[in-house]
């Protein structure tokens, strides 16, 4: 009998417990929450906001044009070098270059989502806040991943 044959294989419950324990690591929880918050604007602008605009009576041309706010998620690979080239003035000095961008984009994202929630979807302010949210979402996650 070899050592490998003598070692007991962990049960299915033990393997599931070890796999689930990974998600309780604070670093993994932070990445999970940041991933959710960076994808939230895409869900809001991709479907919810478009349906809301239709219910309010916004014309189909505007709704179709507003669907372009998902483009920043598509060209995120082009957006990342631009973010790396510039520094957020105050937050960059205090927190560092990438964490400064992370906090800046998350603050803008929160403001855009709140502004979007309090506006009529047919107003120009809702289009502006939706666009701001669409550009801040893709910025947040890569900033964190590169800084950790």
Backbone as JSON, one array per atom type, in Angstrom:
{
  "sequence": "XXXXXXXXXXXXXXXXXXXXXXXXXXXXXXXXXXXXXXXXXXXXXXXXXXXXXXXXXXXXXXXXXXXXXXXXXXXXXXXXXXXXXXXXXXXXXXXXXXXXXXXXXXXXXXXXXXXXXXXXXXXXXXXXXXXXXXXXXXXXXXXXXXXX",
  "N": [[0.85, -1.18, 0.0], [0.65, 2.15, -0.92], [1.61, 5.51, 0.08], [-0.14, 7.37, -0.98], [-2.43, 5.88, -1.41], [-3.12, 5.26, 1.16], [-3.8, 7.67, 2.33], [-6.65, 9.46, 3.29], [-9.32, 10.48, 1.28], [-10.8, 13.7, 1.21], [-14.18, 14.28, 2.25], [-17.16, 15.02, 0.32], [-18.6, 17.1, 1.49], [-16.6, 18.33, 3.04], [-14.91, 19.24, 1.03], [-16.61, 21.09, -0.26], [-16.92, 22.91, 1.84], [-14.3, 23.89, 2.13], [-14.04, 25.12, -0.38], [-16.03, 27.08, -0.22], [-15.04, 28.61, 1.87], [-13.1, 30.18, 0.75], [-14.42, 32.39, -0.26], [-14.92, 33.9, 1.95], [-12.7, 35.28, 2.58], [-11.39, 38.47, 3.21], [-10.19, 39.98, 1.11], [-11.19, 38.76, -1.19], [-13.91, 39.23, -0.84], [-13.95, 42.03, -1.11], [-13.2, 42.33, -3.8], [-15.37, 41.01, -4.95], [-17.53, 42.71, -4.23], [-16.7, 45.09, -5.49], [-16.69, 44.26, -8.13], [-19.4, 43.79, -8.5], [-20.39, 46.42, -8.12], [-19.15, 47.75, -10.22], [-20.32, 46.6, -12.41], [-22.96, 47.24, -12.12], [-23.89, 49.75, -13.29], [-24.04, 49.03, -16.0], [-26.1, 47.17, -16.06], [-28.18, 48.81, -15.16], [-28.27, 50.83, -17.15], [-28.44, 49.31, -19.4], [-30.85, 47.85, -19.52], [-32.91, 48.39, -17.54], [-33.13, 51.23, -17.4], [-33.73, 51.82, -20.06], [-36.23, 50.59, -20.37], [-37.66, 52.1, -18.53], [-37.51, 54.6, -19.73], [-39.05, 54.08, -22.0], [-41.57, 53.61, -20.86], [-42.15, 56.16, -19.9], [-42.43, 57.57, -22.19], [-40.47, 58.42, -23.97], [-39.04, 59.07, -27.15], [-38.33, 56.52, -29.63], [-35.93, 56.81, -31.07], [-34.23, 58.28, -29.38], [-34.05, 56.49, -27.26], [-32.79, 54.36, -28.53], [-30.35, 55.58, -29.19], [-29.43, 56.08, -26.65], [-28.79, 53.57, -25.85], [-26.19, 53.22, -26.48], [-24.62, 53.74, -24.28], [-23.47, 51.52, -23.2], [-21.14, 51.07, -24.51], [-18.61, 51.84, -23.3], [-17.96, 49.59, -21.71], [-17.31, 47.77, -23.61], [-15.04, 48.83, -24.82], [-13.18, 48.88, -22.81], [-10.55, 48.02, -22.62], [-9.19, 49.91, -24.08], [-9.63, 52.15, -22.62], [-8.3, 51.83, -20.19], [-5.42, 52.43, -20.47], [-5.63, 55.2, -20.74], [-6.64, 55.99, -18.3], [-4.47, 55.26, -16.74], [-2.61, 57.13, -17.6], [-3.25, 59.6, -16.54], [-3.63, 61.39, -13.43], [-5.75, 61.52, -10.61], [-6.28, 64.58, -9.08], [-6.33, 65.3, -6.05], [-7.03, 62.94, -4.65], [-5.27, 61.13, -5.83], [-2.78, 61.84, -4.81], [-3.14, 61.35, -2.1], [-4.1, 58.68, -1.81], [-2.73, 57.2, -3.67], [-2.02, 56.42, -7.12], [-3.73, 54.52, -8.59], [-5.62, 53.65, -6.69], [-6.67, 56.1, -6.08], [-8.0, 56.69, -8.49], [-9.88, 54.64, -8.32], [-11.46, 55.31, -6.02], [-12.36, 57.83, -6.84], [-13.83, 57.2, -9.19], [-15.78, 55.5, -8.08], [-17.12, 57.27, -6.35], [-18.14, 59.12, -8.22], [-19.76, 57.37, -9.62], [-21.65, 56.61, -7.65], [-22.88, 59.12, -7.24], [-23.92, 59.57, -9.82], [-25.76, 57.45, -10.09], [-27.54, 58.01, -7.99], [-28.46, 60.55, -8.84], [-29.63, 59.82, -11.22], [-31.73, 58.27, -10.29], [-33.42, 60.16, -9.14], [-34.34, 61.73, -11.19], [-36.42, 62.6, -14.02], [-36.69, 60.3, -16.63], [-36.79, 61.34, -19.2], [-35.49, 63.72, -19.18], [-32.62, 65.8, -19.95], [-30.65, 65.67, -17.98], [-30.79, 63.1, -16.91], [-29.8, 61.61, -19.02], [-27.18, 62.52, -19.1], [-26.25, 61.76, -16.53], [-26.55, 59.01, -16.76], [-24.68, 58.46, -18.74], [-22.33, 59.24, -17.45], [-22.28, 57.37, -15.38], [-21.97, 55.08, -16.93], [-19.37, 55.36, -17.88], [-17.89, 55.4, -15.55], [-18.23, 52.93, -14.33], [-16.71, 50.84, -15.78], [-14.2, 51.8, -15.16], [-13.7, 51.46, -12.46], [-13.25, 48.72, -11.6], [-10.87, 47.67, -13.02], [-8.98, 49.45, -11.94], [-8.79, 48.74, -9.25], [-7.93, 46.06, -9.43], [-5.39, 46.29, -10.57], [-4.05, 47.65, -8.6], [-3.83, 46.06, -6.37]],
  "CA": [[0.0, 0.0, 0.0], [1.44, 3.37, -1.01], [1.16, 6.61, 0.94], [-1.28, 8.01, -1.62], [-3.61, 5.04, -1.21], [-3.44, 5.26, 2.58], [-4.38, 8.96, 2.69], [-8.08, 9.49, 3.06], [-9.81, 11.56, 0.43], [-11.81, 14.47, 1.95], [-15.56, 14.04, 1.81], [-17.74, 16.06, -0.53], [-18.94, 18.22, 2.37], [-15.36, 19.03, 3.41], [-14.43, 19.96, -0.16], [-17.48, 22.24, -0.45], [-16.62, 23.86, 2.91], [-13.04, 24.56, 1.76], [-14.3, 25.98, -1.53], [-16.83, 28.23, 0.24], [-14.21, 29.42, 2.77], [-12.34, 31.13, -0.06], [-15.21, 33.59, -0.45], [-14.96, 34.65, 3.2], [-11.47, 36.07, 2.66], [-11.74, 39.88, 3.0], [-9.75, 40.45, -0.21], [-12.13, 38.23, -2.18], [-15.16, 39.96, -0.65], [-13.79, 43.36, -1.69], [-13.25, 42.18, -5.26], [-16.74, 40.66, -5.29], [-18.35, 43.92, -4.14], [-16.3, 46.04, -6.54], [-17.17, 43.72, -9.4], [-20.84, 44.07, -8.57], [-20.65, 47.86, -8.29], [-18.72, 48.21, -11.53], [-21.25, 46.09, -13.41], [-24.3, 47.77, -11.88], [-24.34, 50.73, -14.29], [-24.38, 48.37, -17.26], [-27.45, 46.61, -15.89], [-29.14, 49.91, -15.08], [-28.41, 51.53, -18.43], [-28.69, 48.37, -20.48], [-32.23, 47.37, -19.63], [-33.85, 49.05, -16.65], [-33.34, 52.63, -17.79], [-34.38, 51.84, -21.36], [-37.65, 50.31, -20.14], [-38.21, 53.25, -17.83], [-37.67, 55.64, -20.75], [-40.18, 53.69, -22.85], [-42.8, 53.83, -20.09], [-42.4, 57.59, -19.75], [-42.82, 58.09, -23.5], [-39.33, 58.95, -24.72], [-39.11, 58.5, -28.5], [-37.47, 55.35, -29.85], [-34.61, 57.25, -31.53], [-33.44, 58.63, -28.19], [-33.8, 55.25, -26.52], [-31.77, 53.62, -29.29], [-29.08, 56.27, -29.04], [-28.99, 55.91, -25.27], [-28.26, 52.21, -25.69], [-24.74, 53.29, -26.7], [-23.87, 53.93, -23.04], [-22.77, 50.28, -22.9], [-19.88, 51.01, -25.27], [-17.39, 51.84, -22.47], [-17.62, 48.24, -21.26], [-16.71, 47.08, -24.75], [-13.71, 49.38, -25.12], [-12.47, 49.04, -21.54], [-9.11, 47.8, -22.84], [-8.63, 51.17, -24.57], [-9.84, 53.14, -21.57], [-7.34, 51.61, -19.1], [-4.2, 53.24, -20.6], [-5.94, 56.62, -20.53], [-6.73, 56.15, -16.85], [-3.09, 55.18, -16.22], [-1.82, 58.29, -18.0], [-3.62, 60.78, -15.76], [-3.81, 61.17, -12.0], [-6.79, 62.32, -9.96], [-5.45, 65.53, -8.33], [-6.17, 65.19, -4.6], [-7.08, 61.53, -4.25], [-4.07, 60.46, -6.31], [-1.67, 62.1, -3.89], [-3.44, 60.78, -0.79], [-4.31, 57.24, -1.84], [-1.96, 56.56, -4.73], [-2.58, 56.65, -8.45], [-4.85, 53.65, -8.98], [-6.67, 53.71, -5.66], [-7.31, 57.41, -6.27], [-8.98, 56.51, -9.56], [-10.94, 53.76, -7.83], [-12.36, 56.07, -5.15], [-12.98, 58.87, -7.66], [-14.86, 56.62, -10.07], [-16.88, 55.0, -7.26], [-17.89, 58.43, -5.9], [-18.91, 59.61, -9.37], [-20.76, 56.35, -9.91], [-22.73, 56.76, -6.67], [-23.6, 60.36, -7.54], [-24.68, 59.4, -11.07], [-26.9, 56.56, -9.85], [-28.51, 58.76, -7.19], [-29.04, 61.57, -9.7], [-30.47, 59.11, -12.18], [-32.93, 57.82, -9.59], [-34.29, 61.27, -8.79], [-34.69, 62.5, -12.38], [-37.32, 62.06, -15.03], [-35.81, 59.73, -17.65], [-36.8, 62.09, -20.45], [-34.71, 64.95, -19.03], [-31.21, 65.67, -20.36], [-29.81, 65.33, -16.83], [-30.73, 61.65, -16.77], [-28.9, 61.12, -20.06], [-25.81, 62.84, -18.68], [-25.88, 60.92, -15.39], [-26.4, 57.64, -17.27], [-23.39, 58.39, -19.45], [-21.26, 59.29, -16.43], [-22.27, 56.05, -14.75], [-21.45, 54.08, -17.87], [-17.91, 55.49, -17.99], [-17.25, 55.15, -14.26], [-18.29, 51.51, -14.01], [-15.55, 50.1, -16.25], [-12.96, 52.35, -14.6], [-13.5, 51.06, -11.07], [-12.71, 47.37, -11.38], [-9.46, 47.53, -13.39], [-8.13, 50.22, -11.04], [-8.54, 47.95, -8.05], [-7.17, 44.86, -9.72], [-4.0, 46.63, -10.84], [-3.4, 48.23, -7.42], [-3.67, 45.11, -5.27]],
  "C": [[0.89, 1.23, 0.0], [0.85, 4.45, -0.1], [-0.08, 7.28, 0.36], [-2.55, 7.2, -1.42], [-4.06, 5.08, 0.24], [-4.08, 6.58, 3.02], [-5.87, 8.96, 2.35], [-8.45, 10.71, 2.22], [-10.87, 12.34, 1.22], [-13.21, 14.22, 1.38], [-16.05, 15.22, 0.97], [-18.09, 17.3, 0.29], [-17.71, 19.02, 2.76], [-14.82, 19.82, 2.22], [-15.28, 21.2, -0.43], [-17.19, 23.31, 0.6], [-15.32, 24.61, 2.61], [-13.24, 25.52, 0.6], [-15.07, 27.23, -1.11], [-16.01, 29.15, 1.14], [-13.39, 30.45, 2.0], [-13.1, 32.45, -0.17], [-15.38, 34.41, 0.83], [-13.68, 35.44, 3.44], [-11.81, 37.53, 2.36], [-11.33, 40.42, 1.62], [-10.71, 39.99, -1.31], [-13.47, 38.95, -2.07], [-15.09, 41.36, -1.25], [-13.87, 43.29, -3.21], [-14.66, 41.84, -5.71], [-17.64, 41.88, -5.27], [-17.98, 44.94, -5.21], [-16.74, 45.55, -7.92], [-18.65, 43.97, -9.58], [-21.09, 45.55, -8.84], [-20.15, 48.37, -9.64], [-19.63, 47.7, -12.64], [-22.66, 46.62, -13.26], [-24.73, 48.81, -12.91], [-24.71, 50.09, -15.63], [-25.78, 47.77, -17.18], [-28.51, 47.7, -15.85], [-29.35, 50.58, -16.44], [-28.76, 50.58, -19.56], [-30.13, 47.94, -20.61], [-33.2, 48.2, -18.8], [-34.16, 50.47, -17.1], [-34.05, 52.72, -19.14], [-35.87, 51.54, -21.24], [-38.36, 51.47, -19.46], [-38.45, 54.39, -18.83], [-38.86, 55.34, -21.65], [-41.5, 53.94, -22.14], [-43.16, 55.3, -19.97], [-42.79, 58.22, -21.09], [-41.7, 58.74, -24.29], [-39.35, 58.28, -26.1], [-38.04, 57.42, -28.71], [-36.07, 55.72, -30.33], [-33.69, 57.59, -30.37], [-33.1, 57.39, -27.38], [-32.72, 54.43, -27.22], [-30.4, 54.25, -29.16], [-28.53, 56.09, -27.63], [-28.44, 54.52, -25.01], [-26.74, 52.17, -25.9], [-23.95, 53.51, -25.41], [-23.17, 52.65, -22.6], [-21.44, 50.14, -23.61], [-18.64, 51.05, -24.38], [-17.0, 50.46, -21.94], [-16.95, 47.45, -22.38], [-15.28, 47.54, -25.0], [-12.91, 49.64, -23.85], [-10.96, 48.88, -21.71], [-8.44, 49.05, -23.41], [-8.68, 52.26, -23.5], [-8.78, 53.03, -20.47], [-6.03, 52.39, -19.28], [-4.43, 54.73, -20.41], [-6.03, 56.9, -19.03], [-5.33, 56.11, -16.24], [-2.27, 56.42, -16.54], [-2.09, 59.52, -17.14], [-3.83, 60.41, -14.3], [-4.93, 62.06, -11.49], [-6.08, 63.24, -8.98], [-5.3, 65.26, -6.84], [-6.11, 63.72, -4.16], [-5.85, 60.76, -4.7], [-2.89, 60.65, -5.39], [-1.89, 61.4, -2.54], [-3.44, 59.25, -0.82], [-3.39, 56.49, -2.81], [-2.72, 56.66, -6.04], [-3.83, 55.81, -8.71], [-5.96, 53.63, -7.94], [-7.38, 55.06, -5.71], [-8.36, 57.35, -7.37], [-10.15, 55.67, -9.11], [-11.94, 54.55, -7.0], [-13.08, 57.15, -5.95], [-14.1, 58.31, -8.53], [-16.03, 56.07, -9.27], [-17.75, 56.16, -6.73], [-18.74, 59.01, -7.04], [-20.04, 58.64, -9.72], [-21.94, 56.45, -8.94], [-23.55, 58.01, -6.95], [-24.45, 60.21, -8.8], [-25.9, 58.52, -10.86], [-27.97, 57.26, -9.01], [-29.22, 59.83, -8.03], [-30.0, 60.95, -10.71], [-31.78, 58.67, -11.54], [-33.92, 58.93, -9.28], [-34.75, 62.1, -9.99], [-35.74, 61.81, -13.21], [-36.46, 61.52, -16.16], [-35.82, 60.48, -18.98], [-36.0, 63.38, -20.36], [-33.27, 64.74, -19.48], [-30.27, 65.3, -19.21], [-29.71, 63.82, -16.66], [-29.84, 61.04, -17.84], [-27.44, 61.37, -19.67], [-25.38, 61.93, -17.52], [-25.74, 59.46, -15.81], [-25.09, 57.45, -17.99], [-22.22, 58.42, -18.47], [-21.15, 57.94, -15.74], [-21.68, 54.98, -15.65], [-19.94, 54.18, -18.02], [-17.21, 55.19, -16.68], [-17.23, 53.67, -13.91], [-17.08, 50.73, -14.5], [-14.23, 50.59, -15.66], [-12.67, 51.76, -13.24], [-12.8, 49.73, -10.92], [-11.26, 47.23, -11.83], [-8.52, 48.3, -12.48], [-7.8, 49.42, -9.79], [-7.66, 46.75, -8.35], [-5.69, 45.15, -9.97], [-3.29, 47.14, -9.6], [-3.19, 47.22, -6.32], [-2.52, 44.17, -5.52]]
}
